[in-house]
CSV table of C-alpha atoms in Angstrom, one decimal:
chain,number,residue,atom,x,y,z
W,20,UNK,CA,10.3,-12.3,18.9
W,21,UNK,CA,8.0,-11.8,16.6
W,22,UNK,CA,6.8,-13.2,13.0
W,23,UNK,CA,7.0,-11.7,10.4
W,24,UNK,CA,2.6,-11.6,9.7
W,25,UNK,CA,2.5,-11.0,13.1
W,26,UNK,CA,4.8,-8.1,13.3
W,27,UNK,CA,2.4,-6.8,10.9
W,28,UNK,CA,-1.1,-7.4,13.0
W,29,UNK,CA,1.3,-5.9,15.4
W,30,UNK,CA,1.8,-3.0,13.0
W,31,UNK,CA,-1.2,-2.3,11.8
W,32,UNK,CA,-2.8,-2.3,15.3
W,33,UNK,CA,-0.5,-0.3,17.1
W,34,UNK,CA,0.9,1.8,13.8
W,35,UNK,CA,4.5,3.3,14.2
W,36,UNK,CA,6.2,6.1,15.4
W,37,UNK,CA,8.7,7.7,13.0
W,38,UNK,CA,12.3,8.3,14.6
W,39,UNK,CA,14.3,12.0,13.4
W,40,UNK,CA,17.0,9.8,11.8
W,41,UNK,CA,14.5,9.1,8.9
W,42,UNK,CA,14.0,12.6,8.2
W,43,UNK,CA,16.8,12.9,5.9
W,44,UNK,CA,17.5,11.9,2.9
W,45,UNK,CA,13.5,10.0,2.7
W,46,UNK,CA,13.0,8.8,-0.6
W,47,UNK,CA,9.6,6.8,0.7
W,48,UNK,CA,6.5,6.6,-1.2
W,49,UNK,CA,4.0,10.0,0.4
W,50,UNK,CA,1.7,8.5,1.9
W,51,UNK,CA,-1.5,9.3,-0.2
W,52,UNK,CA,-4.9,9.9,1.6
W,53,UNK,CA,-7.0,8.9,-1.3
W,54,UNK,CA,-10.0,6.5,-2.1
W,55,UNK,CA,-12.1,5.7,1.1
W,56,UNK,CA,-8.3,6.5,3.4
W,57,UNK,CA,-6.5,2.9,4.0
W,58,UNK,CA,-3.8,4.0,2.2
W,59,UNK,CA,-3.2,7.7,4.2
W,60,UNK,CA,0.0,5.0,6.0
W,61,UNK,CA,3.6,4.5,5.3
W,62,UNK,CA,4.8,1.7,3.1
W,63,UNK,CA,7.3,-0.5,4.0
W,64,UNK,CA,8.1,-4.5,3.4
W,65,UNK,CA,9.1,-7.1,5.7
W,66,UNK,CA,11.5,-9.7,4.9
W,67,UNK,CA,10.1,-13.5,4.8
W,68,UNK,CA,9.7,-15.9,3.4
W,69,UNK,CA,8.2,-17.7,0.8
W,70,UNK,CA,8.0,-13.8,0.1
W,71,UNK,CA,8.3,-10.8,1.4
W,72,UNK,CA,5.4,-9.0,3.7
W,73,UNK,CA,3.8,-5.3,2.0
W,74,UNK,CA,2.3,-3.2,5.0
W,75,UNK,CA,1.1,0.3,5.1
W,76,UNK,CA,1.2,1.1,8.2
W,77,UNK,CA,-0.5,3.7,10.4
W,78,UNK,CA,2.2,6.9,11.1
W,79,UNK,CA,-0.5,9.6,11.2
W,80,UNK,CA,-3.4,8.5,13.1
W,81,UNK,CA,-3.5,9.5,17.2
W,82,UNK,CA,-3.3,5.9,18.4
W,83,UNK,CA,0.6,5.4,16.4
W,84,UNK,CA,1.6,8.9,18.4
W,85,UNK,CA,1.9,6.7,21.2
W,86,UNK,CA,3.2,3.1,19.3
W,87,UNK,CA,5.8,1.0,20.6
W,88,UNK,CA,6.6,0.4,17.0
W,89,UNK,CA,9.4,2.9,15.8
W,90,UNK,CA,11.0,3.3,12.6
W,91,UNK,CA,14.9,4.1,12.9
W,92,UNK,CA,17.5,4.3,10.2
W,93,UNK,CA,21.2,4.0,10.2
W,94,UNK,CA,23.0,5.1,7.0
W,95,UNK,CA,21.1,2.5,4.1
W,96,UNK,CA,19.6,0.2,6.9
W,97,UNK,CA,16.4,1.1,8.0
W,98,UNK,CA,14.9,-1.3,11.1
W,99,UNK,CA,11.6,-1.2,13.2
W,100,UNK,CA,12.3,-1.1,16.9
W,101,UNK,CA,9.8,-2.7,19.3
W,102,UNK,CA,10.4,-0.3,22.6
W,103,UNK,CA,9.1,-3.3,24.8
W,104,UNK,CA,12.0,-5.9,24.1
W,105,UNK,CA,14.5,-4.0,22.4
W,106,UNK,CA,14.5,-6.4,19.3
W,107,UNK,CA,14.9,-4.4,16.2
W,108,UNK,CA,13.2,-5.7,12.5
W,109,UNK,CA,14.7,-4.7,9.8
W,110,UNK,CA,12.4,-4.3,7.0
W,111,UNK,CA,12.9,-1.9,3.8
W,112,UNK,CA,10.8,1.0,2.8
W,113,UNK,CA,10.0,1.3,-1.1
W,114,UNK,CA,10.5,4.2,-2.6
W,115,UNK,CA,8.2,6.4,-4.7
W,116,UNK,CA,8.0,5.8,-8.1
W,117,UNK,CA,9.0,8.7,-10.3
W,118,UNK,CA,6.0,8.6,-12.0
W,119,UNK,CA,4.2,9.7,-9.1
W,120,UNK,CA,5.4,13.3,-9.5
W,121,UNK,CA,4.8,13.3,-14.0
W,122,UNK,CA,1.5,14.6,-15.3
W,123,UNK,CA,-0.4,12.8,-18.1
W,124,UNK,CA,-0.8,14.3,-21.6
W,125,UNK,CA,-3.8,16.0,-20.1
W,126,UNK,CA,-1.8,18.0,-17.0
W,127,UNK,CA,-3.0,15.7,-14.1
W,128,UNK,CA,-0.5,14.9,-12.0
W,129,UNK,CA,-0.4,10.8,-12.1
W,130,UNK,CA,-0.4,9.8,-8.2
W,131,UNK,CA,-3.5,12.3,-8.7
W,132,UNK,CA,-5.3,9.5,-10.8
W,133,UNK,CA,-4.2,6.2,-8.8
W,134,UNK,CA,-1.4,5.2,-6.1
W,135,UNK,CA,0.5,1.6,-5.9
W,136,UNK,CA,-0.9,0.1,-2.6
W,137,UNK,CA,1.9,-2.9,-2.3
W,138,UNK,CA,2.5,-3.4,-5.9
W,139,UNK,CA,-1.0,-3.4,-7.4
W,140,UNK,CA,-2.3,-0.2,-8.8
W,141,UNK,CA,-5.1,1.4,-7.2
W,142,UNK,CA,-7.7,4.0,-8.8
W,143,UNK,CA,-10.5,5.6,-7.8
W,144,UNK,CA,-13.0,5.9,-11.5
W,145,UNK,CA,-16.2,7.7,-10.2
W,146,UNK,CA,-16.8,10.5,-8.4
W,147,UNK,CA,-17.8,11.0,-4.9
W,148,UNK,CA,-20.1,8.5,-3.5
W,149,UNK,CA,-23.4,9.1,-3.4
W,150,UNK,CA,-24.0,8.4,0.5
W,151,UNK,CA,-21.9,11.5,1.3
W,152,UNK,CA,-24.9,13.5,-0.5
W,153,UNK,CA,-27.8,12.3,1.1
W,154,UNK,CA,-29.0,14.7,4.3
W,155,UNK,CA,-28.0,13.4,6.8
W,156,UNK,CA,-25.1,11.6,5.4
W,157,UNK,CA,-25.6,7.9,5.4
W,158,UNK,CA,-21.7,7.1,4.6
W,159,UNK,CA,-19.7,4.3,6.1
W,160,UNK,CA,-18.5,6.3,9.1
W,161,UNK,CA,-14.8,4.8,9.0
W,162,UNK,CA,-14.7,6.1,5.1
W,163,UNK,CA,-13.2,9.0,4.4
W,164,UNK,CA,-13.7,8.8,0.2
W,165,UNK,CA,-16.5,11.7,0.6
W,166,UNK,CA,-13.1,14.0,1.8
W,167,UNK,CA,-11.0,12.9,-0.7
W,168,UNK,CA,-12.8,12.4,-4.0
W,169,UNK,CA,-12.0,15.7,-5.6
W,170,UNK,CA,-9.1,17.0,-2.6
W,171,UNK,CA,-5.8,14.6,-2.6
W,172,UNK,CA,-7.6,13.1,-6.1
W,173,UNK,CA,-9.3,13.6,-8.9
W,174,UNK,CA,-13.1,13.5,-9.0
W,175,UNK,CA,-13.6,12.0,-12.2
W,176,UNK,CA,-11.3,10.9,-14.5
W,177,UNK,CA,-9.8,10.8,-17.7
W,178,UNK,CA,-9.9,7.0,-19.2
W,179,UNK,CA,-6.7,8.8,-21.3
W,180,UNK,CA,-5.5,9.6,-18.0
W,181,UNK,CA,-6.1,6.2,-16.3
W,182,UNK,CA,-4.1,4.6,-19.5
W,183,UNK,CA,-1.1,6.8,-19.2
W,184,UNK,CA,-0.7,6.2,-15.3
W,185,UNK,CA,-1.2,2.4,-15.5
W,186,UNK,CA,0.8,1.9,-18.2
W,187,UNK,CA,3.8,3.6,-16.2
W,188,UNK,CA,2.7,0.9,-13.2
W,189,UNK,CA,3.5,-1.7,-15.9
W,190,UNK,CA,6.7,-0.2,-17.7
W,191,UNK,CA,8.3,1.7,-14.0
W,192,UNK,CA,6.5,-0.6,-10.9
W,193,UNK,CA,6.1,-3.5,-12.0
W,194,UNK,CA,2.9,-3.5,-11.2
W,195,UNK,CA,0.7,-6.2,-12.8
W,196,UNK,CA,-3.0,-5.9,-11.1
W,197,UNK,CA,-5.2,-2.6,-11.4
W,198,UNK,CA,-7.7,-2.5,-8.9
W,199,UNK,CA,-11.1,-0.2,-9.9
W,200,UNK,CA,-13.3,1.0,-7.4
W,201,UNK,CA,-16.2,3.1,-7.0
W,202,UNK,CA,-18.5,3.9,-4.2
W,203,UNK,CA,-22.9,3.8,-5.1
W,204,UNK,CA,-23.9,5.5,-7.6
W,205,UNK,CA,-26.4,5.7,-10.1
W,206,UNK,CA,-27.3,7.8,-13.2
W,207,UNK,CA,-30.9,7.7,-14.1
W,208,UNK,CA,-30.9,8.7,-17.5
W,209,UNK,CA,-33.3,10.5,-19.6
W,210,UNK,CA,-33.8,7.1,-21.8
W,211,UNK,CA,-34.4,6.0,-18.5
W,212,UNK,CA,-31.4,4.1,-18.5
W,213,UNK,CA,-29.6,3.7,-15.0
W,214,UNK,CA,-26.1,3.7,-15.3
W,215,UNK,CA,-24.7,2.0,-11.9
W,216,UNK,CA,-21.0,3.1,-10.9
W,217,UNK,CA,-20.2,-0.7,-11.6
W,218,UNK,CA,-21.2,0.0,-15.6
W,219,UNK,CA,-19.3,3.4,-14.9
W,220,UNK,CA,-16.0,1.3,-14.9
W,221,UNK,CA,-16.5,-0.4,-17.6
W,222,UNK,CA,-14.6,2.4,-20.1
W,223,UNK,CA,-11.7,2.2,-18.3
W,224,UNK,CA,-11.7,-2.2,-18.2
W,225,UNK,CA,-11.8,-1.9,-22.0
W,226,UNK,CA,-9.5,0.6,-22.2
W,227,UNK,CA,-6.4,-0.6,-19.2
W,228,UNK,CA,-7.3,-4.6,-21.0
W,229,UNK,CA,-6.4,-3.2,-24.9
W,230,UNK,CA,-3.6,-0.8,-23.9
W,231,UNK,CA,-1.9,-1.8,-20.6
W,232,UNK,CA,-3.0,-6.0,-20.1
W,233,UNK,CA,-2.4,-7.5,-16.8
W,234,UNK,CA,-5.3,-8.3,-14.1
W,235,UNK,CA,-8.0,-6.3,-13.6
W,236,UNK,CA,-10.1,-6.1,-10.8
W,237,UNK,CA,-13.4,-4.4,-9.6
W,238,UNK,CA,-15.0,-3.2,-6.9
W,239,UNK,CA,-17.9,-1.3,-6.1
W,240,UNK,CA,-21.9,-2.4,-4.4
W,241,UNK,CA,-23.6,-4.2,-6.0
W,242,UNK,CA,-26.1,-3.4,-8.7
W,243,UNK,CA,-30.0,-5.6,-8.8
W,244,UNK,CA,-30.2,-9.2,-9.0
W,245,UNK,CA,-32.0,-7.6,-12.3
W,246,UNK,CA,-28.5,-6.3,-13.5
W,247,UNK,CA,-26.4,-9.1,-12.5
W,248,UNK,CA,-25.6,-9.1,-16.7
W,249,UNK,CA,-23.8,-5.9,-15.6
W,250,UNK,CA,-20.7,-8.1,-14.1
W,251,UNK,CA,-20.8,-10.7,-17.4
W,252,UNK,CA,-20.4,-8.1,-19.6
W,253,UNK,CA,-17.8,-6.6,-17.6
W,254,UNK,CA,-15.9,-9.9,-17.7
W,255,UNK,CA,-16.4,-9.9,-21.2
W,256,UNK,CA,-14.7,-6.4,-21.1
W,257,UNK,CA,-11.5,-8.0,-19.0
W,258,UNK,CA,-12.3,-8.1,-16.4
W,259,UNK,CA,-10.4,-11.3,-14.0
W,260,UNK,CA,-12.0,-10.2,-10.3
W,261,UNK,CA,-14.4,-8.8,-8.3
W,262,UNK,CA,-14.5,-8.0,-4.3
W,263,UNK,CA,-17.0,-6.6,-2.5
W,264,UNK,CA,-17.2,-4.8,0.7
W,265,UNK,CA,-19.9,-6.1,2.7
W,266,UNK,CA,-17.7,-5.0,5.9
W,267,UNK,CA,-19.5,-6.8,9.2
W,268,UNK,CA,-21.2,-9.8,9.1
W,269,UNK,CA,-23.3,-8.9,12.5
W,270,UNK,CA,-26.6,-7.2,11.2
W,271,UNK,CA,-26.8,-4.5,13.5
W,272,UNK,CA,-23.5,-3.5,13.8
W,273,UNK,CA,-23.8,-3.1,9.0
W,274,UNK,CA,-26.9,-0.9,9.6
W,275,UNK,CA,-25.2,1.6,11.7
W,276,UNK,CA,-21.7,2.0,10.4
W,277,UNK,CA,-22.9,1.5,7.0
W,278,UNK,CA,-26.4,3.0,6.8
W,279,UNK,CA,-25.8,4.2,3.3
W,280,UNK,CA,-24.9,0.0,2.2
W,281,UNK,CA,-28.1,-1.2,4.6
W,282,UNK,CA,-30.7,1.3,3.2
W,283,UNK,CA,-29.4,1.1,-0.8
W,284,UNK,CA,-29.3,-2.5,-1.3
W,285,UNK,CA,-28.5,-4.8,2.6
W,286,UNK,CA,-26.5,-7.0,3.8
W,287,UNK,CA,-27.6,-9.9,1.4
W,288,UNK,CA,-27.1,-8.3,-1.5
W,289,UNK,CA,-23.2,-8.7,-1.1
W,290,UNK,CA,-23.4,-12.6,-1.2
W,291,UNK,CA,-25.9,-12.7,-4.2
W,292,UNK,CA,-23.7,-11.1,-6.0
W,293,UNK,CA,-20.0,-12.8,-4.7
W,294,UNK,CA,-21.8,-15.8,-5.4
W,295,UNK,CA,-22.6,-14.9,-9.2
W,296,UNK,CA,-19.8,-13.7,-9.8
W,297,UNK,CA,-17.5,-16.1,-7.8
W,298,UNK,CA,-19.7,-19.2,-10.1
W,299,UNK,CA,-19.2,-17.1,-13.3
W,300,UNK,CA,-14.9,-16.1,-12.4
W,301,UNK,CA,-14.1,-19.5,-10.9
W,302,UNK,CA,-13.1,-20.1,-7.2
W,303,UNK,CA,-10.0,-18.0,-5.8
W,304,UNK,CA,-11.2,-14.7,-8.3
W,305,UNK,CA,-13.6,-13.2,-6.5
W,306,UNK,CA,-13.0,-11.6,-2.9
W,307,UNK,CA,-16.1,-10.4,0.4
W,308,UNK,CA,-14.2,-7.6,2.3
W,309,UNK,CA,-14.4,-7.3,5.7
W,310,UNK,CA,-13.2,-5.6,9.2
W,311,UNK,CA,-12.7,-6.9,11.7
W,312,UNK,CA,-11.7,-5.0,15.2
W,313,UNK,CA,-15.1,-3.8,15.7
W,314,UNK,CA,-17.8,-6.5,15.8
W,315,UNK,CA,-17.0,-9.6,18.2
W,316,UNK,CA,-14.4,-11.8,16.8
W,317,UNK,CA,-17.4,-14.8,16.4
W,318,UNK,CA,-19.2,-12.7,14.2
W,319,UNK,CA,-15.9,-11.7,12.4
W,320,UNK,CA,-15.4,-15.6,12.1
W,321,UNK,CA,-18.8,-16.8,11.3
W,322,UNK,CA,-18.3,-14.1,8.6
W,323,UNK,CA,-15.2,-15.3,6.8
W,324,UNK,CA,-17.7,-18.5,6.4
W,325,UNK,CA,-19.7,-17.6,4.8
W,326,UNK,CA,-18.1,-15.8,2.7
W,327,UNK,CA,-15.8,-19.3,1.3
W,328,UNK,CA,-19.8,-20.5,1.9
W,329,UNK,CA,-20.2,-17.7,-1.1
W,330,UNK,CA,-17.0,-19.8,-3.1
W,331,UNK,CA,-14.8,-16.8,-2.9
W,332,UNK,CA,-11.7,-15.7,-0.8
W,333,UNK,CA,-11.9,-13.3,2.2
W,334,UNK,CA,-10.2,-10.2,2.5
W,335,UNK,CA,-9.8,-9.1,6.3
W,336,UNK,CA,-8.6,-5.3,6.3
W,337,UNK,CA,-8.0,-4.8,10.5
W,338,UNK,CA,-9.8,-1.8,11.1
W,339,UNK,CA,-8.4,1.5,11.2
W,340,UNK,CA,-9.3,4.2,13.0
W,341,UNK,CA,-8.2,6.7,9.5
W,342,UNK,CA,-8.3,10.3,10.4
W,343,UNK,CA,-11.5,12.9,9.3
W,344,UNK,CA,-13.8,9.5,9.4
W,345,UNK,CA,-17.0,9.4,12.1
W,346,UNK,CA,-14.5,6.6,13.8
W,347,UNK,CA,-11.4,8.4,14.1
W,348,UNK,CA,-11.6,8.6,17.7
W,349,UNK,CA,-11.8,5.3,17.9
W,350,UNK,CA,-9.6,2.7,19.5
W,351,UNK,CA,-7.9,0.5,17.0
W,352,UNK,CA,-8.4,-3.6,17.9
W,353,UNK,CA,-6.2,-6.2,20.3
W,354,UNK,CA,-3.7,-7.5,17.8
W,355,UNK,CA,-3.8,-10.8,19.9
W,356,UNK,CA,-7.6,-11.1,18.8
W,357,UNK,CA,-6.3,-10.1,15.4
W,358,UNK,CA,-3.5,-12.9,15.7
W,359,UNK,CA,-6.6,-15.3,16.1
W,360,UNK,CA,-8.8,-13.7,13.2
W,361,UNK,CA,-6.1,-14.2,10.9
W,362,UNK,CA,-5.1,-17.8,12.2
W,363,UNK,CA,-9.4,-18.7,11.7
W,364,UNK,CA,-8.8,-17.3,8.1
W,365,UNK,CA,-6.4,-19.8,7.5
W,366,UNK,CA,-8.0,-22.6,8.3
W,367,UNK,CA,-11.1,-21.8,7.0
W,368,UNK,CA,-9.0,-21.3,3.2
W,369,UNK,CA,-7.6,-24.4,4.0
W,370,UNK,CA,-10.5,-26.0,4.5
W,371,UNK,CA,-12.4,-24.9,1.6
W,372,UNK,CA,-9.3,-25.9,-0.6
W,373,UNK,CA,-8.6,-22.2,-1.5
W,374,UNK,CA,-6.0,-21.6,-3.6
W,375,UNK,CA,-4.7,-18.2,-2.3
W,376,UNK,CA,-0.9,-15.8,-3.1
W,377,UNK,CA,-1.5,-17.4,-6.7
W,378,UNK,CA,-0.3,-14.3,-8.4
W,379,UNK,CA,2.5,-12.5,-7.5
W,380,UNK,CA,0.1,-9.1,-6.2
W,381,UNK,CA,0.9,-7.4,-2.9
W,382,UNK,CA,-1.5,-5.7,-1.0
W,383,UNK,CA,-0.3,-3.6,1.2
W,384,UNK,CA,-3.7,-2.5,3.2
W,385,UNK,CA,-4.2,-6.1,4.2
W,386,UNK,CA,-3.1,-9.1,5.9
W,387,UNK,CA,-3.4,-11.2,2.7
W,388,UNK,CA,-4.8,-15.2,2.9
W,389,UNK,CA,-1.3,-16.5,2.2
W,390,UNK,CA,0.6,-15.1,5.2
W,391,UNK,CA,-1.9,-16.0,7.9
W,392,UNK,CA,-0.5,-19.8,7.6
W,393,UNK,CA,2.4,-18.9,10.3
W,394,UNK,CA,-0.1,-17.7,12.7
W,395,UNK,CA,-1.3,-21.8,13.1
W,396,UNK,CA,0.9,-25.2,13.6
W,397,UNK,CA,1.2,-26.8,10.7
W,398,UNK,CA,-0.1,-30.4,10.8
W,399,UNK,CA,-0.3,-32.6,6.9
W,400,UNK,CA,-3.4,-30.4,5.9
W,401,UNK,CA,-1.2,-28.0,6.3
W,402,UNK,CA,1.9,-29.0,4.6
W,403,UNK,CA,-0.3,-30.4,1.8
W,404,UNK,CA,-2.7,-27.2,1.4
W,405,UNK,CA,1.5,-25.5,1.1
W,406,UNK,CA,2.3,-27.8,-1.6
W,407,UNK,CA,-1.3,-27.7,-4.0
W,408,UNK,CA,-0.9,-23.3,-3.8
W,409,UNK,CA,2.8,-23.9,-4.6
W,410,UNK,CA,1.4,-26.0,-7.7
W,411,UNK,CA,-0.8,-24.2,-8.8
W,412,UNK,CA,1.7,-20.4,-8.3
W,413,UNK,CA,4.6,-22.5,-10.6
W,414,UNK,CA,1.8,-23.7,-13.1
W,415,UNK,CA,-0.1,-20.0,-13.5
W,416,UNK,CA,3.7,-18.5,-14.5
W,417,UNK,CA,3.1,-19.3,-18.0
W,418,UNK,CA,-0.6,-17.5,-18.3
W,419,UNK,CA,0.7,-14.5,-16.0
W,420,UNK,CA,3.2,-13.8,-18.4
W,421,UNK,CA,0.6,-13.9,-21.3
W,422,UNK,CA,-1.3,-11.3,-18.6
W,423,UNK,CA,1.0,-8.6,-19.1
W,424,UNK,CA,0.6,-8.8,-22.5
W,425,UNK,CA,-2.2,-5.6,-23.8
W,426,UNK,CA,-5.6,-6.9,-26.3
């Protein structure tokens, strides 16, 4: 019998087939092939304690068609059957929000502006990443942003549309976190001012902070050190969280699979920006994002340590060979190796006493740090760490209620 977090990791690595019993009367969220493509699976919820686990399960990729796991439906009950053991795991299927199909005042279908991945709203705010426009392309080999933006989602989002969608997500889906991201982008204006992708987020941040409220995150390729004041200005505009996708710890893997990032900013830039923003916002409010399952496990573990040492918390994505990417035919990672990575993630966060799981934000694209505690045999330090985070969650409740209010 797998623990909930073990089932989560297995499903990320093996994917899932869908039995015909699930076809009738399905009200599941649509498979949203937006942004980088990681959300191109089926959203499910695994019952767990102290909180349920949200996961976006690969179902359309080639490897998922041969998975031992299969989703079944029996009346109103859904379960995942492990064909190897015959064990059934009860799950729930979140319904698609009614606002997905509605249109904004300007006439755009709301799901082309933003989608829920877990219970947070993800919105890509600029035109497609410029790495896709270079010749030859220097886009990250695992990414499909250049194929999704302008096709499955609006290429440029109006601020008013974003506000309408964020408000609908708050009121109807109880979303409290809006996450803006952008690819590599800059605009060299006639007045010689360079507008980076980071600054493109500012009008959206200001509008959502004023009109909707909640927590706001921004993810963008780091700006040059001379432009770090842009982070200060976004914080003043209302940003609560920055995330930095440096992807791989191994320099050779980083340069080979992220050629645009290697050529335009370099790996070191991510840590400079991470350290700067972590000092500005505080520990636990900045994240470094890496991909596990391509480089050696030891490299990923070193990356986790570097992120923690920078004052950030690690967000570890399990590699998904997304359809349409240059790596779509690569094999998914070994589940046991990924369990080792996430056990190490828990230990690294505990050693640094990083606050994790404080806010009620569920991200279905990754194994969240607070979910990894079940992968280790708990000792005294683990119990103390759990008590610390529990106390912080209780203390944060009034703050969360205050942040929900716009303005």
